[in-house]
Short mmCIF file of C-alpha atoms in Angstrom, two decimals:
data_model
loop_
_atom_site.label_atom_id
_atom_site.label_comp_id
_atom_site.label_asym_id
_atom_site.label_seq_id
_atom_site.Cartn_x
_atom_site.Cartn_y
_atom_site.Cartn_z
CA UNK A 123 -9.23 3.85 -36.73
CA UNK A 124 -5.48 4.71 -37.16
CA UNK A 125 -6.81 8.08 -35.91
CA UNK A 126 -8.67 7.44 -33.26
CA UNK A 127 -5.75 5.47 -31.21
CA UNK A 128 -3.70 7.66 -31.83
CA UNK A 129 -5.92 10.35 -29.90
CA UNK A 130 -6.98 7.22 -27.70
CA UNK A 131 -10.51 8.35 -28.40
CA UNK A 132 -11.59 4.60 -26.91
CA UNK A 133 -15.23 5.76 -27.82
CA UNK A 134 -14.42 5.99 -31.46
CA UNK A 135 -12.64 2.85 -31.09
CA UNK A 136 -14.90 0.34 -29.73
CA UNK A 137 -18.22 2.38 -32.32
CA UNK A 138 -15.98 1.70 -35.43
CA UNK A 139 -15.54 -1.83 -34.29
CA UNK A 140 -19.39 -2.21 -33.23
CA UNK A 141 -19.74 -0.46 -37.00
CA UNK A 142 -18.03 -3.98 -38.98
CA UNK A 143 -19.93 -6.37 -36.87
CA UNK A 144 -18.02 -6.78 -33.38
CA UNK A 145 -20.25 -7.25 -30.72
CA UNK A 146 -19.84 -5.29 -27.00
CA UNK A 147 -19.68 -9.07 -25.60
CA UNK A 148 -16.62 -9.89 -28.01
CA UNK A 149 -14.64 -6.31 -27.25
CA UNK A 150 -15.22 -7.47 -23.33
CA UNK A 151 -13.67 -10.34 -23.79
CA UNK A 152 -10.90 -9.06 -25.66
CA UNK A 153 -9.94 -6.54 -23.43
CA UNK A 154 -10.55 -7.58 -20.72
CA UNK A 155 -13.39 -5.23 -19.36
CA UNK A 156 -16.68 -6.03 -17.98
CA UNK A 157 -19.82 -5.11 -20.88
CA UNK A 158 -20.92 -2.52 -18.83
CA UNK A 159 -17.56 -0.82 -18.72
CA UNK A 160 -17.55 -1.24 -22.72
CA UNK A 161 -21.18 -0.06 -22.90
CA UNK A 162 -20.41 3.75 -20.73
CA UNK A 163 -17.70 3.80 -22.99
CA UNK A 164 -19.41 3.70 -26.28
CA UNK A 165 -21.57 5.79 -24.97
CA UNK A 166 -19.04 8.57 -24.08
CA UNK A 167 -16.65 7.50 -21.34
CA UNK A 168 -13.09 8.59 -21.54
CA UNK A 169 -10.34 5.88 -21.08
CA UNK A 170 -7.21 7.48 -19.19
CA UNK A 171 -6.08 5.07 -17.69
CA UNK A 172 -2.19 4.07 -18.71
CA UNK A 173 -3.12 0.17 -17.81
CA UNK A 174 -6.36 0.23 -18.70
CA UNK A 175 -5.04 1.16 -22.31
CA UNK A 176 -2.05 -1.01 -22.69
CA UNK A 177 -5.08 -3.88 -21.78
CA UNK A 178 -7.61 -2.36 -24.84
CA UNK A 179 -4.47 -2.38 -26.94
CA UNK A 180 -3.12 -5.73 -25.95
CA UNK A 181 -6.56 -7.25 -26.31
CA UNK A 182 -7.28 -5.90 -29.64
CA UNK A 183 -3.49 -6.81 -30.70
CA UNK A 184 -2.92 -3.05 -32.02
CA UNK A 185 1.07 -2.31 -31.64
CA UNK A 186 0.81 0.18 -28.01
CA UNK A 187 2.49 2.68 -30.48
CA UNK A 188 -0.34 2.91 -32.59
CA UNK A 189 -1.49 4.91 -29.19
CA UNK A 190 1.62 6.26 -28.15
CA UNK A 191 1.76 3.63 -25.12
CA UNK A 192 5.43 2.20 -26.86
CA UNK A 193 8.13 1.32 -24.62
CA UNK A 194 9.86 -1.86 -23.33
CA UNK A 195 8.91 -3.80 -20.55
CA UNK A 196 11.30 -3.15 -17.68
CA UNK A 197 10.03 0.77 -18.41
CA UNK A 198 6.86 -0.68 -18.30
CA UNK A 199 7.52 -2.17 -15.17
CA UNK A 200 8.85 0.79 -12.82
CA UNK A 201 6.07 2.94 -14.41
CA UNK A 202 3.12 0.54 -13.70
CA UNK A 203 4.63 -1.84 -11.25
CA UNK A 204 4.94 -5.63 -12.03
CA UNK A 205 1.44 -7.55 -12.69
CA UNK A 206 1.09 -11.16 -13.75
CA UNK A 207 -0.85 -12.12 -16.86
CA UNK A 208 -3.69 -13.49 -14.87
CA UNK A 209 -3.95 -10.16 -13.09
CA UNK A 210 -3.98 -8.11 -16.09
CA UNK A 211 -6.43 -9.79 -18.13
CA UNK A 212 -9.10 -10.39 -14.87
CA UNK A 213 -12.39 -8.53 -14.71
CA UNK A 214 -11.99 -4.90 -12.41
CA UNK A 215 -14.72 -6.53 -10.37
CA UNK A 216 -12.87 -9.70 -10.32
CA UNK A 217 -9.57 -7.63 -8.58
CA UNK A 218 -11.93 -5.76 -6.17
CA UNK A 219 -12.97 -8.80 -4.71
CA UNK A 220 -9.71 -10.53 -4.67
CA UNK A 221 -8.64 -7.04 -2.40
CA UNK A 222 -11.37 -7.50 -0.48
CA UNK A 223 -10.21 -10.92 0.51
CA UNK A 224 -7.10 -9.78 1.19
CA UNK A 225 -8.43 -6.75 2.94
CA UNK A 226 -10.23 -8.96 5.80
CA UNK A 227 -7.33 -11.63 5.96
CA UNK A 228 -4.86 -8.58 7.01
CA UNK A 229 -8.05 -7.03 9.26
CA UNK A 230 -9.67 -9.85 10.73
CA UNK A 231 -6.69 -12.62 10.24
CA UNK A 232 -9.72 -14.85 7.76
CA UNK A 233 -10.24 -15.04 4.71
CA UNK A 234 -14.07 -13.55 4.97
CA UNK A 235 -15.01 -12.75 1.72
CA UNK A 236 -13.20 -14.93 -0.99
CA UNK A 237 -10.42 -17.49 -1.10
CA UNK A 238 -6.89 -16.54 -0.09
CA UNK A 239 -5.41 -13.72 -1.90
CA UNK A 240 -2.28 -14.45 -3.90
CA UNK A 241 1.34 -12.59 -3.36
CA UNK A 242 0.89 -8.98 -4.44
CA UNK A 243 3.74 -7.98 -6.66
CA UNK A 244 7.01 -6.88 -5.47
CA UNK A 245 8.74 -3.07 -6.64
CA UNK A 246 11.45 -3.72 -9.53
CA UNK A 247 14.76 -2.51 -9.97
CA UNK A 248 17.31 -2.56 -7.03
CA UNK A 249 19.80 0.42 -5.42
CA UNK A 250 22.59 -0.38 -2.61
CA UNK A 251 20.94 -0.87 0.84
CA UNK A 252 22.89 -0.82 4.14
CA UNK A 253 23.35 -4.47 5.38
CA UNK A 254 22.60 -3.17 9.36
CA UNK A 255 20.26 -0.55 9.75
CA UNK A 256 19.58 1.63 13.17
CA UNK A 257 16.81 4.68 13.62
CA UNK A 258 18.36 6.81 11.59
CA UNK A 259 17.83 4.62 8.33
CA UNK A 260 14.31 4.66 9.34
CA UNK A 261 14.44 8.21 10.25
CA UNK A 262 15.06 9.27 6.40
CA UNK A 263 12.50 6.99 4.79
CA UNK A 264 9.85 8.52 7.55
CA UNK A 265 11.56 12.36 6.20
CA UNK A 266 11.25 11.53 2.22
CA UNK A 267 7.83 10.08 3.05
CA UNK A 268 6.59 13.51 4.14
CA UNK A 269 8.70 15.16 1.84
CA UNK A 270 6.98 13.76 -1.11
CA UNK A 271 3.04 13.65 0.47
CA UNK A 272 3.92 17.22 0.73
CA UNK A 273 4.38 17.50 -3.24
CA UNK A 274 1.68 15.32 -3.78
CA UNK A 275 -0.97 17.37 -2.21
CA UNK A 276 0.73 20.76 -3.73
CA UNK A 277 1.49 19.17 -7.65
CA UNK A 278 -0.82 15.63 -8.03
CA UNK A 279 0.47 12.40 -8.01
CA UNK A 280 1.73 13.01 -11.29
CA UNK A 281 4.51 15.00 -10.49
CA UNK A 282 6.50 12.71 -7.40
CA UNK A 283 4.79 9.43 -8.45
CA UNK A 284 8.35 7.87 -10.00
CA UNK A 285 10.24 9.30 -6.79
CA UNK A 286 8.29 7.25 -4.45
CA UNK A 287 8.81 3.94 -6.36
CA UNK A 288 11.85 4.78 -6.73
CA UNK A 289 12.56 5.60 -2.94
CA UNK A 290 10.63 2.59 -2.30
CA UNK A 291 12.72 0.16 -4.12
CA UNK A 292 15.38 1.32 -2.19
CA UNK A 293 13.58 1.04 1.21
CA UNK A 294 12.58 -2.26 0.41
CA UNK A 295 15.72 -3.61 0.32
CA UNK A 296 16.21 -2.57 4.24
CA UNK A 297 13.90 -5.30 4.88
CA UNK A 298 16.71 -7.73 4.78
CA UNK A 299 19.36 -5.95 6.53
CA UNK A 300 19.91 -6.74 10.52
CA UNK A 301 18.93 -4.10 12.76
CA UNK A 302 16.99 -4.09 16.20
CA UNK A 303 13.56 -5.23 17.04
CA UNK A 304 12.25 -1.99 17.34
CA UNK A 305 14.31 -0.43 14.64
CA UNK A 306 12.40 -3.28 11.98
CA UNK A 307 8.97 -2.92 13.53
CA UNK A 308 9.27 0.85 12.77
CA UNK A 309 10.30 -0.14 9.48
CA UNK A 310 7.76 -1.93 8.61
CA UNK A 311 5.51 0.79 9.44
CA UNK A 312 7.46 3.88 7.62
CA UNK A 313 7.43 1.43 4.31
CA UNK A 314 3.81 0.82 5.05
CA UNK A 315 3.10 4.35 4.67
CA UNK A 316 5.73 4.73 1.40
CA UNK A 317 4.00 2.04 -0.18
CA UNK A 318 0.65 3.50 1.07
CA UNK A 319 1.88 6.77 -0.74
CA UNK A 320 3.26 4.64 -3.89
CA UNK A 321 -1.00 3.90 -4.06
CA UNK A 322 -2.47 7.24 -3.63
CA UNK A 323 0.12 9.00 -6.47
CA UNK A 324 -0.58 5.73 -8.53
CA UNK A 325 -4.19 6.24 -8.33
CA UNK A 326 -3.87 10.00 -8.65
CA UNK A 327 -2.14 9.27 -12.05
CA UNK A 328 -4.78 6.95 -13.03
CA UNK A 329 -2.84 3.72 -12.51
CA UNK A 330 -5.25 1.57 -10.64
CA UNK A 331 -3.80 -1.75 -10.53
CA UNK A 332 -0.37 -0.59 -9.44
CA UNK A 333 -2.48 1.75 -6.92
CA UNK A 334 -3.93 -2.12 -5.60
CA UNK A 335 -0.50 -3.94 -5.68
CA UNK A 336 1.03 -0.70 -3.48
CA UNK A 337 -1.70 -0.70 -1.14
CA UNK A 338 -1.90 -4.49 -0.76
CA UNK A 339 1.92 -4.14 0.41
CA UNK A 340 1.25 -1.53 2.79
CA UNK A 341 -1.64 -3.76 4.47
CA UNK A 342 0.75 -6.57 5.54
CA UNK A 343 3.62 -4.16 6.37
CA UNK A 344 1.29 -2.05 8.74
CA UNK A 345 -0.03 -5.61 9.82
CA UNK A 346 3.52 -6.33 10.72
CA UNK A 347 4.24 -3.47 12.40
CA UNK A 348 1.06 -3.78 14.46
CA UNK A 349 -0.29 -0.50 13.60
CA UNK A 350 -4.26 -0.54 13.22
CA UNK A 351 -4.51 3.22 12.47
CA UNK A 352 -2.36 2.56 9.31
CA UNK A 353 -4.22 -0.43 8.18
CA UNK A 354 -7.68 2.06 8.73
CA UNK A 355 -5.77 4.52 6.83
CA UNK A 356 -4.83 2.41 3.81
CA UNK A 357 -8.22 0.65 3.78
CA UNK A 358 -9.75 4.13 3.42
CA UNK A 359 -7.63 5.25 0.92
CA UNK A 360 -8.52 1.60 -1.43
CA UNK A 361 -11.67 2.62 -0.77
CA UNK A 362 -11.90 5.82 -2.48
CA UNK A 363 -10.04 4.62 -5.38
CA UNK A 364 -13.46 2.05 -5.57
CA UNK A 365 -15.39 5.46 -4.98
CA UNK A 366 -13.80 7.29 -7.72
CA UNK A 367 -14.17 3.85 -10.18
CA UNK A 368 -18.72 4.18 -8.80
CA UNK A 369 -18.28 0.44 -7.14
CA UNK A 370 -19.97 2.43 -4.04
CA UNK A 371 -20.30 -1.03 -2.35
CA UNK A 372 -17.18 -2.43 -2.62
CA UNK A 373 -15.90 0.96 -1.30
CA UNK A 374 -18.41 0.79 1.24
CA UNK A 375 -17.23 -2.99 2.70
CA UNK A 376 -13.13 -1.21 2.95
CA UNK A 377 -14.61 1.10 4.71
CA UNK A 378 -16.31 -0.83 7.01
CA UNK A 379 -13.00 -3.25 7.49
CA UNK A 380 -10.86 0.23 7.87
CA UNK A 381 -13.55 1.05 10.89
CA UNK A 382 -12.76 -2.04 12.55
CA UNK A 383 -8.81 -0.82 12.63
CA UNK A 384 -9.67 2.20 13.59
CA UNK A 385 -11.54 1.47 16.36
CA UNK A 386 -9.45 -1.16 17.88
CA UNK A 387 -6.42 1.43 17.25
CA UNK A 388 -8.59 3.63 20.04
CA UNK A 389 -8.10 6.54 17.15
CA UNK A 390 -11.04 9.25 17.19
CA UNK A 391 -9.60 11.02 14.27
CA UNK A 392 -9.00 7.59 12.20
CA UNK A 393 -12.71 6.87 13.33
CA UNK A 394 -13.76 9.82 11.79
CA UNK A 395 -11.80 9.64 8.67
CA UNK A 396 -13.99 6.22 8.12
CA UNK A 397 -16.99 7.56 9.23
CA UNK A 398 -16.85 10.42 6.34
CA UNK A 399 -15.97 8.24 3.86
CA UNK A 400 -18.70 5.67 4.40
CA UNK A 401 -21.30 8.43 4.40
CA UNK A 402 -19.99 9.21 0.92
CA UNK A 403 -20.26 5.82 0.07
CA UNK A 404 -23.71 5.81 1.25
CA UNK A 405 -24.61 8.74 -0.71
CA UNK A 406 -23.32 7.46 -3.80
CA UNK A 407 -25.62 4.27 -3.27
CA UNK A 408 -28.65 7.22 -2.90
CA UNK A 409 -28.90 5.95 1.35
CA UNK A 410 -29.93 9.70 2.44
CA UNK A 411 -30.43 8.83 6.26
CA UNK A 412 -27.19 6.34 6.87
CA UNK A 413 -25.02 9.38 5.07
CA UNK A 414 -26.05 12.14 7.47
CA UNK A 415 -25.96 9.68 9.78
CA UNK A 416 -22.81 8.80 9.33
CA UNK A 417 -21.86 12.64 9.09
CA UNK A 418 -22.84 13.54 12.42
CA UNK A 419 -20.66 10.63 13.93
CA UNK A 420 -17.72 11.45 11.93
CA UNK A 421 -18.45 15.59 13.12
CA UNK A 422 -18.54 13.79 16.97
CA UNK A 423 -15.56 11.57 16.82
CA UNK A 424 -13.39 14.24 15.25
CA UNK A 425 -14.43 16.83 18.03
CA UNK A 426 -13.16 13.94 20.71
CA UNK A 427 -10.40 13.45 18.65
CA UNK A 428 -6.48 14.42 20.44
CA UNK A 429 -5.29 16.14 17.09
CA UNK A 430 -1.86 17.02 19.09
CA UNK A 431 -0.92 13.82 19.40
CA UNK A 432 -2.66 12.53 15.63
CA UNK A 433 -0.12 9.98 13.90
CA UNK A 434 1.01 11.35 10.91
CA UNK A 435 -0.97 9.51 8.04
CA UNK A 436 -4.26 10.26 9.54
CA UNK A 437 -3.35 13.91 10.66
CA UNK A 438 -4.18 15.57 7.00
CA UNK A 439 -7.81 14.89 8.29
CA UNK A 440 -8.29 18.62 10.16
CA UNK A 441 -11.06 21.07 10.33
CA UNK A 442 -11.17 21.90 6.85
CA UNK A 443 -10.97 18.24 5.81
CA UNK A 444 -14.00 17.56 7.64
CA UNK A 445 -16.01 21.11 6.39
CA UNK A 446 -14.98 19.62 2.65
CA UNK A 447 -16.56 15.97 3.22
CA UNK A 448 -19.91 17.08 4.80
CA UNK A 449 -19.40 19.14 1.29
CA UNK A 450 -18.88 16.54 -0.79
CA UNK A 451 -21.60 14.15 0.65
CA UNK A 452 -24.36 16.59 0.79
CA UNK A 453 -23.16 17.74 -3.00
CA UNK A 454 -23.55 14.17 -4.02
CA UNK A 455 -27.19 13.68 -2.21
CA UNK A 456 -28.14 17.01 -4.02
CA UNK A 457 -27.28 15.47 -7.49
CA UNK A 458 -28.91 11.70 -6.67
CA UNK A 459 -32.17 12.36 -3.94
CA UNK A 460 -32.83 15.89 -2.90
CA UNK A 461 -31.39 19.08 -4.82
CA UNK A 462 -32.24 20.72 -1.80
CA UNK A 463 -28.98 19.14 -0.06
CA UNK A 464 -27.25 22.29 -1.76
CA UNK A 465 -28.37 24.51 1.33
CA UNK A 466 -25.73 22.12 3.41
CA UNK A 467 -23.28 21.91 1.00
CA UNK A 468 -22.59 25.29 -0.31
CA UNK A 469 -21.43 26.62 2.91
CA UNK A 470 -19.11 23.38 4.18
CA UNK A 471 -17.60 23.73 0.50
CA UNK A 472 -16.69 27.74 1.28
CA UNK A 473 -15.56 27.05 4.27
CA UNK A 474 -13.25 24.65 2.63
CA UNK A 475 -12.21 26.68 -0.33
CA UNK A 476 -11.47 29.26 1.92
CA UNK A 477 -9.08 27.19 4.51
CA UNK A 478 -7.06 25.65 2.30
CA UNK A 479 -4.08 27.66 0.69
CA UNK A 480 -1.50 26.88 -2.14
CA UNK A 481 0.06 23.80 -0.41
CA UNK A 482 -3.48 22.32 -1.18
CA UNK A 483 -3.94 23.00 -4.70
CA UNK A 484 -5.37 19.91 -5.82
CA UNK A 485 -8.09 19.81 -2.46
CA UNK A 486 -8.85 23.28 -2.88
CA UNK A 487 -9.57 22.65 -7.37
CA UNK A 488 -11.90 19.28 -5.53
CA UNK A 489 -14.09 21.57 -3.34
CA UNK A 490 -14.18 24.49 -6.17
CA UNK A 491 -15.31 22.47 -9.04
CA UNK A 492 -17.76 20.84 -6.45
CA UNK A 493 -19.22 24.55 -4.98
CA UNK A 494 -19.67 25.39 -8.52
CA UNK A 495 -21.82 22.48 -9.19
CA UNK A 496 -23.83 22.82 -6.40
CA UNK A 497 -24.67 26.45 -7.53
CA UNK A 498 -25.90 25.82 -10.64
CA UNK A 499 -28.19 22.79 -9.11
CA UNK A 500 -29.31 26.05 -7.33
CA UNK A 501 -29.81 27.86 -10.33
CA UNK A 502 -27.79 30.68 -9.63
CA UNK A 503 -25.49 29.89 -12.66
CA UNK A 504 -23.87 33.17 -12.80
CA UNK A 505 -21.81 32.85 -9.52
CA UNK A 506 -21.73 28.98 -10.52
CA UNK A 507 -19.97 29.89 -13.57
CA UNK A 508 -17.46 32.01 -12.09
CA UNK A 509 -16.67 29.83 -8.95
CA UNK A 510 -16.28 27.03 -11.83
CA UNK A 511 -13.94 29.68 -13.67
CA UNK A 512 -11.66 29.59 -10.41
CA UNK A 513 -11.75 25.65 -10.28
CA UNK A 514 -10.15 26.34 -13.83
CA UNK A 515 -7.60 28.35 -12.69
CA UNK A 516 -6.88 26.12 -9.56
CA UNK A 517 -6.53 23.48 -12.12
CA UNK A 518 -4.01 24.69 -14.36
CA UNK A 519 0.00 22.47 -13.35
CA UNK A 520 -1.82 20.08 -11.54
CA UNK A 521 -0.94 16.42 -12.37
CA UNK A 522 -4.09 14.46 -11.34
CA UNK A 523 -5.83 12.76 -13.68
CA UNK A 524 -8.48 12.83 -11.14
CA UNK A 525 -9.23 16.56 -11.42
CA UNK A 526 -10.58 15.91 -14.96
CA UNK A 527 -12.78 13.05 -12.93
CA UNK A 528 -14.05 15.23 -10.08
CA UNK A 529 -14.96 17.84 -12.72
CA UNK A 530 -17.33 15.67 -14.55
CA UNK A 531 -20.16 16.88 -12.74
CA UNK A 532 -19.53 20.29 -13.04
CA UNK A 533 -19.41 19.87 -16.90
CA UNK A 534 -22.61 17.74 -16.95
CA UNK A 535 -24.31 20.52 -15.12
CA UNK A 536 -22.98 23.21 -17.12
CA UNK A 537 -23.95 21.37 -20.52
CA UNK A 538 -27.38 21.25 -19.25
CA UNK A 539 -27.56 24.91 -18.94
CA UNK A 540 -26.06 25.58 -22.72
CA UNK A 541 -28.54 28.19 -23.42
CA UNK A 542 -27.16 30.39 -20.61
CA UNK A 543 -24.09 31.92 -22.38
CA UNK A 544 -21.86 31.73 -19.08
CA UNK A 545 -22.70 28.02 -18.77
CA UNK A 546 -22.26 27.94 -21.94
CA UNK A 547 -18.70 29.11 -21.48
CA UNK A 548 -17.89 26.89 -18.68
CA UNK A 549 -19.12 24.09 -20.69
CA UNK A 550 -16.53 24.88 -23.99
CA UNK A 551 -13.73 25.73 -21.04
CA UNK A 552 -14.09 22.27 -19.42
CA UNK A 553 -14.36 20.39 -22.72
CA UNK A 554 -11.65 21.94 -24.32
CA UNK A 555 -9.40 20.57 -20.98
CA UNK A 556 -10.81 17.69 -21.33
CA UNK A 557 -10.16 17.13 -25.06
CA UNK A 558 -6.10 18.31 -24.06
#
């Protein structure tokens, strides 16, 4: 046991404590997890997760340096961001829904879908803030904003995720200082957008409930600032995170409340953003006809779209953005309903692949690792195996825990092919990353 934390090898874990009699109801209950969640586990799952872990180790009262999680609280704090008890011990579905709520109460101004969401948590720690702030305050949070998106899509979230808190707990503070009307409503919206960038690295380094509290702090700020594209753009980006976790639906309903923003925001390009990511949502939930669908609008909103003149959260969404998610959908429809979706996905993905350059890394590893699995659906495992090969490569100083995610398919495809000595290859190349 003492071995398996210390490798958190969660699978081991929870099939040594099935082994002396524990049931998968009692380990649910204990950590906190749905049985489902304990059941893909057992049966394989990898746990990377920093606060999923702590929980497990918490819940089974094992010492978090037993699984080298040790370190005090206010540490524990600035890494993960603050969370209640309550919080950490509720059900994921539980905090989905409790989003949700909060979701449509910032959208819609009602609480459609639950009860009144609680306060989300605040940032920690504390830095000297200007007492009166002008433009130019507001200027430089806008600049280290980009500045750090900019090594987010280059490194992972990994690499700037403890400079944005960081800058944000210093932004936050600005809040309280006297400045102009328009000076704070542009605040509002620039610390929107840090703490909607606080989210995406937080989810990128697998912190998920620190990922929710950032988001649910960008909602009301954008809500403040009366900015409906940034509201679609942080409901889009909670929704993926529910994408990458397979609660397809959930995803699907943040989409749909982002598309309501967008729209009244008079946005093409925010319009399209949505429309994308609720055809992926729809392909996850195996809904062939609403996905290309959904495709086609988000291919005619983004040709309307006045890219010029884009705001800067929803600009990332260019050509190449929208050759990778007809990709991705179509990839995902040729693994759940049709392999014959790989005819429409193979040449969005090279497209892709071939638009995006360094500054892009961790997009460009996405769209690989995703062209690779579609040729071996194909069959043509040769070329699969190298393009996987170069998804590898691409890999290699990233700081996403999501690449190991996104690859998942590509290693479940390549397994299947073991008795083809370059799949084979790919197979032992993946693993052994994913083992690191």
């Amino acid at each position: 046991m003492r071995d398996a934390l210390a490798a958190r090898d969660i699978s081991s874990v929870y099939r040594l404590l099935r082994k002396h009699g524990i049931s998968q109801r009692q380990i649910a209950a204990m950590t906190g997890q749905s049985q489902s969640e304990v059941s893909e586990i057992l049966k394989g799952r990898q746990v990377m997760a920093y606060d999923v872990l702590a929980r497990i180790a918490d819940g089974l009262r094992v010492p978090r340096g037993f699984m080298g999680l040790a370190y005090d609280e206010a540490t524990a704090v600035q890494v993960v961001g603050a969370a209640d008890d309550q919080q950490a011990e509720e059900d994921e579905s539980v905090k989905r829904r409790k989003f949700l709520a909060h979701a449509a109460q910032v959208t819609m101004g009602a609480a459609v879908f639950g009860p009144s969401s609680e306060a989300w948590a605040a940032s920690p720690a504390r830095t000297p803030a200007p007492g009166r702030i002008g433009m130019t305050d507001v200027r430089q949070v806008e600049a280290a904003t980009r500045a750090l998106r900019a090594l987010d899509y280059q490194y992972g979230g990994g690499f700037c995720r403890d400079a944005v808190v960081a800058q944000l707990s210093w932004g936050q503070q600005m809040l309280q200082a006297s400045g102009g009307e328009l000076v704070k409503s542009r605040l509002y919206v620039a610390l929107a957008d840090l703490h909607s960038l606080a989210g995406w690295t937080s989810f990128d380094t697998g912190l998920f409930d620190s990922a929710r509290n950032h988001f649910a702090n960008a909602l009301d700020l954008a809500k403040q600032g009366e900015n409906h594209p940034l509201v679609a753009n942080v409901l889009y980006r909670m929704g993926r995170v529910y994408l990458h976790q397979e609660a397809a639906d959930d995803a699907l309903k943040l989409f749909q409340l982002g598309q309501i923003a967008a729209q009244e925001s008079g946005s093409e390009l925010a319009v399209a953003v949505l429309c994308a990511n609720e055809a992926w949502a729809y392909a996850m939930m195996e809904n062939d006809v609403q996905a290309v669908k959904l495709l086609g609008r988000a291919k005619d909103e983004f040709a309307r779209a006045d890219l010029a003149n884009a705001e800067s959260w929803v600009r990332f969404f260019n050509e190449t953005d929208v050759h990778a998610m007809v990709g991705t959908v179509h990839t995902v429809l040729a693994q759940k309903v049709d392999v014959r979706h790989t005819k429409y996905a193979i040449p969005a993905l090279t497209r892709a692949v071939d638009a995006y350059g360094d500054d892009m890394a961790r997009s460009k590893t996405f769209n690989l690792s995703a062209l690779a699995t579609n040729h071996l659906l194909e069959g043509d495992i040769d070329h699969g195996a190298k393009v996987g090969g170069k998804a590898l490569d691409s890999a290699e100083g990233l700081k996403s825990v999501r690449v190991k995610d996104r690859m998942e398919p590509l290693r479940e495809e390549a397994e299947r092919r073991r008795n083809n000595p370059d799949a084979r290859d790919l197979a032992e190349r993946i693993n052994a990353i994913f083992a690191a």
